[in-house]
Short mmCIF file of C-alpha atoms and ligand atoms in Angstrom, two decimals:
data_model
loop_
_atom_site.label_atom_id
_atom_site.label_comp_id
_atom_site.label_asym_id
_atom_site.label_seq_id
_atom_site.Cartn_x
_atom_site.Cartn_y
_atom_site.Cartn_z
CA MET A 1 -28.62 -13.38 5.15
CA SER A 2 -25.20 -14.74 4.29
CA THR A 3 -23.77 -14.48 0.78
CA THR A 4 -21.93 -17.16 -1.15
CA THR A 5 -19.02 -15.91 -3.21
CA ARG A 6 -15.82 -17.13 -4.83
CA ALA A 7 -12.59 -16.27 -3.05
CA ALA A 8 -8.90 -17.02 -3.46
CA VAL A 9 -8.21 -19.08 -0.34
CA VAL A 10 -4.72 -19.80 0.97
CA GLU A 11 -4.91 -23.11 2.84
CA SER A 12 -1.63 -22.88 4.74
CA GLY A 13 1.65 -20.96 4.72
CA GLY A 14 3.32 -21.30 1.31
CA ALA A 15 0.28 -22.86 -0.40
CA PRO A 16 -1.04 -21.32 -3.64
CA PHE A 17 -4.22 -19.25 -3.93
CA THR A 18 -7.14 -21.56 -4.73
CA LEU A 19 -10.47 -20.25 -5.99
CA THR A 20 -13.14 -21.68 -3.72
CA ALA A 21 -16.74 -20.97 -2.74
CA VAL A 22 -17.00 -19.30 0.67
CA GLU A 23 -19.76 -17.77 2.78
CA LEU A 24 -19.70 -14.13 3.81
CA ALA A 25 -21.50 -13.27 7.03
CA GLU A 26 -24.47 -10.91 6.95
CA PRO A 27 -23.24 -7.28 7.08
CA GLY A 28 -23.05 -5.97 10.63
CA PRO A 29 -24.33 -2.45 11.41
CA HIS A 30 -21.00 -0.90 10.37
CA GLU A 31 -20.25 -3.06 7.33
CA ALA A 32 -21.06 -3.12 3.64
CA LEU A 33 -21.23 -5.84 1.02
CA VAL A 34 -19.10 -4.80 -1.96
CA ARG A 35 -18.96 -6.36 -5.42
CA VAL A 36 -15.23 -6.34 -6.10
CA VAL A 37 -14.33 -5.01 -9.56
CA ALA A 38 -10.55 -4.93 -9.16
CA THR A 39 -7.98 -5.56 -6.45
CA GLY A 40 -4.26 -4.92 -6.37
CA LEU A 41 -1.65 -7.41 -5.24
CA CYS A 42 0.82 -6.15 -2.63
CA HIS A 43 3.90 -7.72 -1.05
CA THR A 44 2.04 -7.80 2.27
CA ASP A 45 -0.42 -10.29 0.74
CA LEU A 46 2.46 -12.51 -0.31
CA GLY A 47 4.07 -12.20 3.13
CA ALA A 48 0.86 -13.38 4.79
CA ALA A 49 0.30 -16.12 2.19
CA SER A 50 3.80 -17.46 2.80
CA GLY A 51 3.02 -17.82 6.49
CA GLY A 52 5.44 -15.01 7.35
CA LEU A 53 2.78 -13.14 9.33
CA PRO A 54 0.65 -14.56 12.13
CA PHE A 55 -2.53 -14.17 10.03
CA PRO A 56 -4.79 -17.22 10.56
CA LEU A 57 -4.83 -19.63 7.60
CA PRO A 58 -6.74 -20.98 5.79
CA GLY A 59 -7.86 -17.49 4.97
CA VAL A 60 -8.66 -14.83 2.40
CA LEU A 61 -6.20 -11.97 1.81
CA GLY A 62 -6.41 -8.93 -0.49
CA HIS A 63 -6.27 -5.34 0.71
CA GLU A 64 -6.33 -3.09 -2.36
CA GLY A 65 -9.90 -3.68 -3.42
CA ALA A 66 -12.17 -1.42 -5.43
CA GLY A 67 -15.76 -2.08 -6.28
CA VAL A 68 -19.42 -1.19 -6.07
CA VAL A 69 -21.48 -1.20 -2.87
CA GLU A 70 -24.32 -3.72 -3.00
CA ALA A 71 -25.74 -3.55 0.53
CA VAL A 72 -25.01 -1.63 3.70
CA GLY A 73 -25.47 -2.33 7.41
CA SER A 74 -28.05 -0.42 9.42
CA ALA A 75 -25.59 2.18 10.83
CA VAL A 76 -23.60 2.91 7.66
CA THR A 77 -24.03 6.54 6.64
CA GLY A 78 -21.16 7.29 4.24
CA VAL A 79 -22.18 5.13 1.27
CA VAL A 80 -25.29 3.70 -0.34
CA PRO A 81 -25.77 0.78 -2.74
CA GLY A 82 -24.41 1.69 -6.18
CA ASP A 83 -21.59 3.88 -4.87
CA HIS A 84 -18.09 3.23 -6.21
CA VAL A 85 -15.58 2.64 -3.44
CA VAL A 86 -11.85 2.16 -3.02
CA LEU A 87 -11.08 -0.11 -0.06
CA SER A 88 -8.30 0.79 2.32
CA PHE A 89 -7.23 -0.11 5.85
CA THR A 90 -9.56 0.07 8.85
CA SER A 91 -9.12 1.56 12.31
CA CYS A 92 -11.09 1.85 15.53
CA GLY A 93 -12.08 5.50 15.09
CA GLU A 94 -11.95 6.12 18.82
CA CYS A 95 -8.37 6.00 20.05
CA ARG A 96 -6.16 9.06 20.36
CA ASN A 97 -4.48 8.70 16.98
CA CYS A 98 -7.73 7.96 15.15
CA GLN A 99 -9.30 11.02 16.75
CA GLY A 100 -6.23 13.06 15.87
CA GLY A 101 -6.46 12.28 12.15
CA HIS A 102 -3.79 9.54 12.10
CA PRO A 103 -5.79 6.32 11.74
CA ALA A 104 -2.79 4.39 10.37
CA TYR A 105 -1.43 4.62 13.92
CA CYS A 106 -4.62 3.30 15.51
CA ALA A 107 -3.98 1.57 18.84
CA THR A 108 -5.54 -1.62 17.46
CA TRP A 109 -4.15 -1.35 13.92
CA LEU A 110 -2.32 -4.69 13.84
CA PRO A 111 -5.14 -6.99 14.97
CA LEU A 112 -7.80 -5.05 13.02
CA ASN A 113 -5.90 -5.14 9.73
CA LEU A 114 -2.99 -7.49 9.53
CA ILE A 115 -2.94 -10.41 11.90
CA GLY A 116 -6.31 -10.80 13.64
CA GLY A 117 -8.29 -12.37 10.81
CA ARG A 118 -11.51 -11.46 12.64
CA ARG A 119 -13.66 -8.45 13.50
CA ALA A 120 -12.73 -6.45 16.60
CA ASP A 121 -15.35 -8.42 18.58
CA GLY A 122 -13.67 -11.69 17.59
CA SER A 123 -16.38 -12.90 15.21
CA SER A 124 -15.45 -14.14 11.74
CA THR A 125 -16.59 -12.59 8.47
CA ILE A 126 -15.87 -15.54 6.16
CA SER A 127 -16.51 -19.25 6.53
CA ARG A 128 -16.43 -22.41 4.44
CA ASP A 129 -18.62 -25.42 5.17
CA GLY A 130 -19.42 -23.89 8.55
CA GLU A 131 -15.75 -23.49 9.54
CA PRO A 132 -14.47 -19.91 10.05
CA LEU A 133 -11.64 -18.77 7.75
CA GLY A 134 -9.12 -16.00 8.34
CA GLY A 135 -10.68 -12.84 6.93
CA HIS A 136 -11.22 -9.14 7.67
CA PHE A 137 -7.74 -8.53 6.17
CA PHE A 138 -7.42 -4.72 6.23
CA GLY A 139 -11.15 -4.78 6.95
CA GLN A 140 -11.84 -6.20 3.47
CA SER A 141 -10.24 -9.53 2.36
CA SER A 142 -10.82 -8.50 -1.25
CA PHE A 143 -9.36 -11.49 -3.12
CA ALA A 144 -12.97 -12.46 -3.70
CA GLU A 145 -15.83 -11.61 -6.02
CA ARG A 146 -17.67 -10.08 -3.08
CA ALA A 147 -16.23 -8.70 0.13
CA LEU A 148 -17.72 -7.87 3.51
CA VAL A 149 -16.07 -4.55 4.25
CA ASP A 150 -15.64 -2.59 7.45
CA GLU A 151 -17.20 0.88 7.18
CA ARG A 152 -13.89 2.58 7.99
CA SER A 153 -12.19 0.77 5.06
CA LEU A 154 -14.68 2.27 2.57
CA VAL A 155 -13.76 5.39 0.61
CA LYS A 156 -16.39 6.68 -1.80
CA VAL A 157 -14.85 7.75 -5.10
CA ASP A 158 -15.75 9.43 -8.39
CA PRO A 159 -17.68 6.83 -10.46
CA ASP A 160 -16.23 8.22 -13.71
CA VAL A 161 -12.77 6.82 -12.94
CA PRO A 162 -12.29 3.13 -13.89
CA LEU A 163 -11.92 1.11 -10.69
CA GLU A 164 -9.07 -1.05 -12.04
CA SER A 165 -7.01 2.11 -12.48
CA ILE A 166 -7.34 3.19 -8.84
CA ALA A 167 -7.54 -0.04 -6.78
CA PRO A 168 -3.87 0.23 -5.63
CA LEU A 169 -4.55 3.61 -4.03
CA GLY A 170 -5.74 1.80 -0.90
CA CYS A 171 -2.29 0.62 0.15
CA GLY A 172 0.85 0.82 -1.97
CA VAL A 173 0.24 4.11 -3.72
CA GLN A 174 -0.93 6.10 -0.73
CA THR A 175 2.08 4.76 1.17
CA GLY A 176 4.58 6.12 -1.35
CA VAL A 177 2.73 9.35 -1.95
CA GLY A 178 2.16 9.92 1.77
CA ALA A 179 5.86 9.45 2.52
CA VAL A 180 6.58 12.48 0.36
CA TRP A 181 3.53 14.67 0.96
CA ASN A 182 2.72 13.89 4.59
CA VAL A 183 6.22 13.40 6.02
CA LEU A 184 8.97 14.89 3.85
CA LYS A 185 6.94 17.87 2.58
CA PRO A 186 9.76 18.97 0.25
CA ARG A 187 10.77 22.62 0.17
CA LEU A 188 11.92 24.49 -2.90
CA GLY A 189 15.22 23.10 -4.11
CA ASP A 190 15.19 19.93 -2.00
CA THR A 191 16.83 16.70 -3.06
CA ILE A 192 14.64 13.61 -2.60
CA VAL A 193 16.06 10.09 -2.90
CA VAL A 194 13.80 7.08 -3.37
CA LEU A 195 15.40 3.75 -2.51
CA GLY A 196 13.67 1.00 -4.49
CA ALA A 197 11.62 1.60 -7.64
CA GLY A 198 8.76 -0.83 -7.03
CA ALA A 199 5.13 0.27 -6.75
CA VAL A 200 5.67 2.20 -3.51
CA GLY A 201 8.93 3.80 -4.65
CA LEU A 202 7.57 4.82 -8.04
CA SER A 203 4.52 6.30 -6.31
CA ALA A 204 6.93 8.34 -4.18
CA VAL A 205 8.71 9.49 -7.35
CA MET A 206 5.42 10.59 -8.94
CA ALA A 207 4.48 12.40 -5.73
CA ALA A 208 7.86 14.13 -5.49
CA ALA A 209 7.47 15.32 -9.08
CA LEU A 210 4.36 17.23 -7.93
CA THR A 211 6.36 19.18 -5.28
CA PRO A 212 9.00 21.95 -5.46
CA ALA A 213 11.82 19.41 -4.95
CA THR A 214 14.26 19.99 -7.79
CA ARG A 215 16.33 16.81 -7.62
CA ILE A 216 14.57 13.45 -7.49
CA ILE A 217 16.92 10.48 -7.46
CA ALA A 218 15.57 6.95 -7.92
CA VAL A 219 17.70 3.99 -6.88
CA ASP A 220 17.14 0.36 -7.90
CA ARG A 221 18.97 -2.62 -9.37
CA VAL A 222 16.64 -3.08 -12.35
CA GLY A 223 17.39 -0.86 -15.33
CA GLU A 224 13.84 -1.00 -16.72
CA ARG A 225 12.42 0.31 -13.47
CA LEU A 226 14.93 3.14 -13.44
CA SER A 227 13.91 4.09 -16.98
CA LEU A 228 10.29 4.14 -15.87
CA ALA A 229 11.24 6.23 -12.82
CA LYS A 230 12.73 8.81 -15.20
CA GLU A 231 9.55 8.92 -17.24
CA LEU A 232 7.56 9.42 -14.03
CA GLY A 233 9.61 12.36 -12.82
CA ALA A 234 12.99 11.23 -11.50
CA THR A 235 15.72 13.67 -12.53
CA HIS A 236 18.49 11.16 -11.84
CA THR A 237 18.74 7.40 -11.42
CA VAL A 238 21.32 5.18 -9.75
CA ASN A 239 21.70 1.49 -10.52
CA ALA A 240 22.79 0.16 -7.14
CA GLY A 241 23.99 -3.02 -8.79
CA GLU A 242 26.53 -1.10 -10.86
CA ALA A 243 27.48 2.01 -8.89
CA ASP A 244 28.52 2.55 -5.27
CA LEU A 245 25.40 4.09 -3.72
CA ARG A 246 27.18 6.14 -1.07
CA GLU A 247 29.66 7.68 -3.50
CA THR A 248 27.12 8.30 -6.24
CA LEU A 249 24.66 10.02 -3.92
CA ALA A 250 27.47 12.18 -2.54
CA VAL A 251 28.39 13.28 -6.07
CA LEU A 252 24.76 13.87 -7.12
CA THR A 253 24.08 16.01 -4.04
CA ASP A 254 27.32 18.01 -4.28
CA GLY A 255 28.47 16.43 -1.03
CA GLN A 256 25.49 17.87 0.85
CA GLY A 257 23.45 14.70 1.18
CA ALA A 258 19.75 14.22 0.63
CA ASP A 259 17.07 16.33 2.29
CA GLY A 260 14.55 13.53 2.14
CA ILE A 261 14.88 9.79 1.57
CA VAL A 262 12.12 7.20 1.15
CA GLU A 263 13.36 3.68 1.97
CA THR A 264 11.05 1.13 0.33
CA THR A 265 13.30 -1.93 -0.04
CA GLY A 266 12.94 -3.37 3.45
CA ASN A 267 16.68 -4.17 3.30
CA VAL A 268 18.44 -3.02 6.46
CA GLY A 269 21.76 -2.61 4.62
CA VAL A 270 20.08 -0.18 2.24
CA LEU A 271 18.43 1.58 5.20
CA ARG A 272 21.85 2.11 6.78
CA GLN A 273 23.26 3.54 3.54
CA GLY A 274 20.27 5.86 3.33
CA ALA A 275 20.84 7.09 6.88
CA ASP A 276 24.46 7.86 5.99
CA ALA A 277 23.36 9.74 2.85
CA LEU A 278 21.16 12.25 4.69
CA ALA A 279 21.91 15.96 4.65
CA ALA A 280 21.99 17.89 7.92
CA ARG A 281 18.33 18.21 9.06
CA GLY A 282 17.39 15.58 6.47
CA THR A 283 14.70 12.97 7.07
CA LEU A 284 14.67 9.32 6.12
CA VAL A 285 11.25 7.68 5.97
CA VAL A 286 11.22 3.94 6.58
CA VAL A 287 8.45 2.35 4.53
CA GLY A 288 9.88 -1.05 3.58
CA ALA A 289 9.32 -3.73 6.19
CA PRO A 290 12.03 -6.34 6.81
CA PRO A 291 11.11 -9.53 8.71
CA PHE A 292 9.81 -9.00 12.28
CA GLY A 293 12.69 -8.58 14.72
CA SER A 294 15.12 -7.01 12.20
CA GLU A 295 17.58 -4.49 13.62
CA VAL A 296 19.98 -2.00 12.05
CA ALA A 297 23.18 -0.39 13.34
CA LEU A 298 23.44 3.39 13.01
CA ASP A 299 26.32 5.83 13.33
CA VAL A 300 24.97 7.79 16.30
CA ASN A 301 27.27 10.77 15.85
CA GLY A 302 26.24 10.90 12.22
CA LEU A 303 22.66 11.63 13.35
CA LEU A 304 23.53 14.59 15.55
CA PRO A 305 23.27 17.22 12.78
CA GLY A 306 19.51 17.20 13.09
CA LYS A 307 18.88 14.07 11.08
CA ARG A 308 15.64 12.18 11.54
CA ILE A 309 14.68 8.60 10.83
CA VAL A 310 10.94 7.98 11.00
CA GLY A 311 8.78 4.95 10.36
CA LEU A 312 5.64 5.21 8.27
CA THR A 313 2.51 3.12 7.85
CA LEU A 314 0.19 3.63 4.86
CA GLY A 315 1.43 7.13 4.25
CA ASP A 316 -0.05 8.34 7.57
CA SER A 317 -2.99 9.28 5.40
CA GLU A 318 -6.51 10.19 6.40
CA THR A 319 -8.04 7.97 3.75
CA GLN A 320 -11.35 9.85 3.45
CA SER A 321 -9.62 12.99 2.20
CA PHE A 322 -6.39 11.57 0.78
CA ILE A 323 -7.74 8.89 -1.56
CA PRO A 324 -10.38 11.04 -3.33
CA ALA A 325 -7.67 13.65 -3.98
CA LEU A 326 -5.45 10.98 -5.54
CA VAL A 327 -8.39 9.76 -7.64
CA GLN A 328 -8.79 13.31 -8.95
CA LEU A 329 -5.10 13.43 -9.89
CA VAL A 330 -5.39 10.07 -11.67
CA LYS A 331 -8.44 11.33 -13.55
CA GLU A 332 -6.55 14.42 -14.71
CA GLY A 333 -3.53 12.37 -15.78
CA ARG A 334 -1.27 14.02 -13.22
CA LEU A 335 -0.67 10.76 -11.31
CA PRO A 336 -0.08 8.27 -14.16
CA LEU A 337 -0.72 5.19 -12.09
CA HIS A 338 -1.53 3.10 -15.17
CA ARG A 339 2.19 2.98 -15.92
CA LEU A 340 2.65 0.72 -12.87
CA ILE A 341 -0.36 -1.55 -13.42
CA THR A 342 -0.62 -4.90 -15.19
CA THR A 343 -4.11 -6.42 -15.11
CA TYR A 344 -4.90 -10.13 -14.75
CA PRO A 345 -8.23 -11.96 -14.63
CA PHE A 346 -8.97 -13.04 -11.04
CA ALA A 347 -8.55 -16.71 -12.01
CA ASP A 348 -4.92 -15.98 -12.95
CA ILE A 349 -3.98 -14.81 -9.45
CA ASP A 350 -1.11 -17.30 -9.21
CA GLN A 351 0.36 -16.02 -12.48
CA ALA A 352 0.11 -12.48 -11.09
CA VAL A 353 1.93 -13.61 -7.94
CA ARG A 354 4.68 -15.24 -10.01
CA ASP A 355 5.10 -12.15 -12.19
CA MET A 356 5.27 -9.84 -9.17
CA SER A 357 7.76 -12.09 -7.39
CA ALA A 358 9.92 -12.27 -10.53
CA GLY A 359 9.83 -8.50 -10.92
CA LYS A 360 7.95 -8.73 -14.25
CA ALA A 361 4.90 -6.88 -12.98
CA ILE A 362 5.26 -3.83 -10.73
CA LYS A 363 1.64 -3.65 -9.60
CA PRO A 364 -0.58 -6.53 -10.64
CA VAL A 365 -4.28 -5.71 -10.47
CA LEU A 366 -6.79 -8.56 -10.57
CA THR A 367 -10.01 -7.85 -12.43
CA PHE A 368 -13.37 -9.54 -12.00
ZN1 LIG B 401 -0.16 -3.40 0.91
ZN1 LIG B 402 -7.95 3.83 16.62
#
């Protein structure tokens, strides 16, 4: 039986989000119907809504959902109705990287999550007046009161933790945390630089503060964000609008360079400066995504002292173990995610978009 729900539909690239009644398909064997309680807003949603990604519009976005399971398909074993879940990305579960514990590098990641708008078998999950809409965004399309969710997007979580406080774990937060914990793995005394103090960058700062890195340097152009970075664990901050980044990082690292850098801005000029600021054997993690086709020039000889530049998707996390651990840290107050979150009623989604675009809200979370 299909379900009618209210979703924020984007009619075409650049159009606003419009709350509209839509039909969700009956859950397939590996799907669940989830009552959405909260969902975070991420720049990837805005990129798709602007028409900057080949996601089919009209469609329903949203990929940081959190809610309560209402019904499950016949083959779902991990959750039952009533369970609290955080929704994350999906993956095929069968390819080499999925089998190896790296589902963010699934062979079919892009069509399954970002641009396909349909299930893997090509069928649609959402329709309106009998016409299919783009859906299945990150296996969830959670800008809606109810979402039809792929089993592999579901992560069961502790029901004692308020869902609006953990919805962003599904994308932005696990990306920033994973950059530090899964890739950089700081050693005692390391210097970590975080380029960009948005939701992903500040998550990286919080994660770095839980490691033996002794210097954590946050870089941004917004003073307020740098102040927040300090409260969340940065030992130093650099306002890139006021100071020369290259020189300042050289001074702060005693001329040694940074052992680990997380690039979250998606600006290739900043990426280049980060590459130049690496210490010998240092690693720069590229998290920020510039427009498709962007290239960057590198000083090849500068890389020879063992420097590494690696790309990262969704923190390279195994969501089923990673997200519950983060929920535990939130519950204990050791990952103070609430400092990043501003909540908005679902109906105010366009206000949330405006505030995020203007830099007024770091991580808007829509509540239902
Ligand atoms: Zn995202
Ligand atoms: Zn796979």
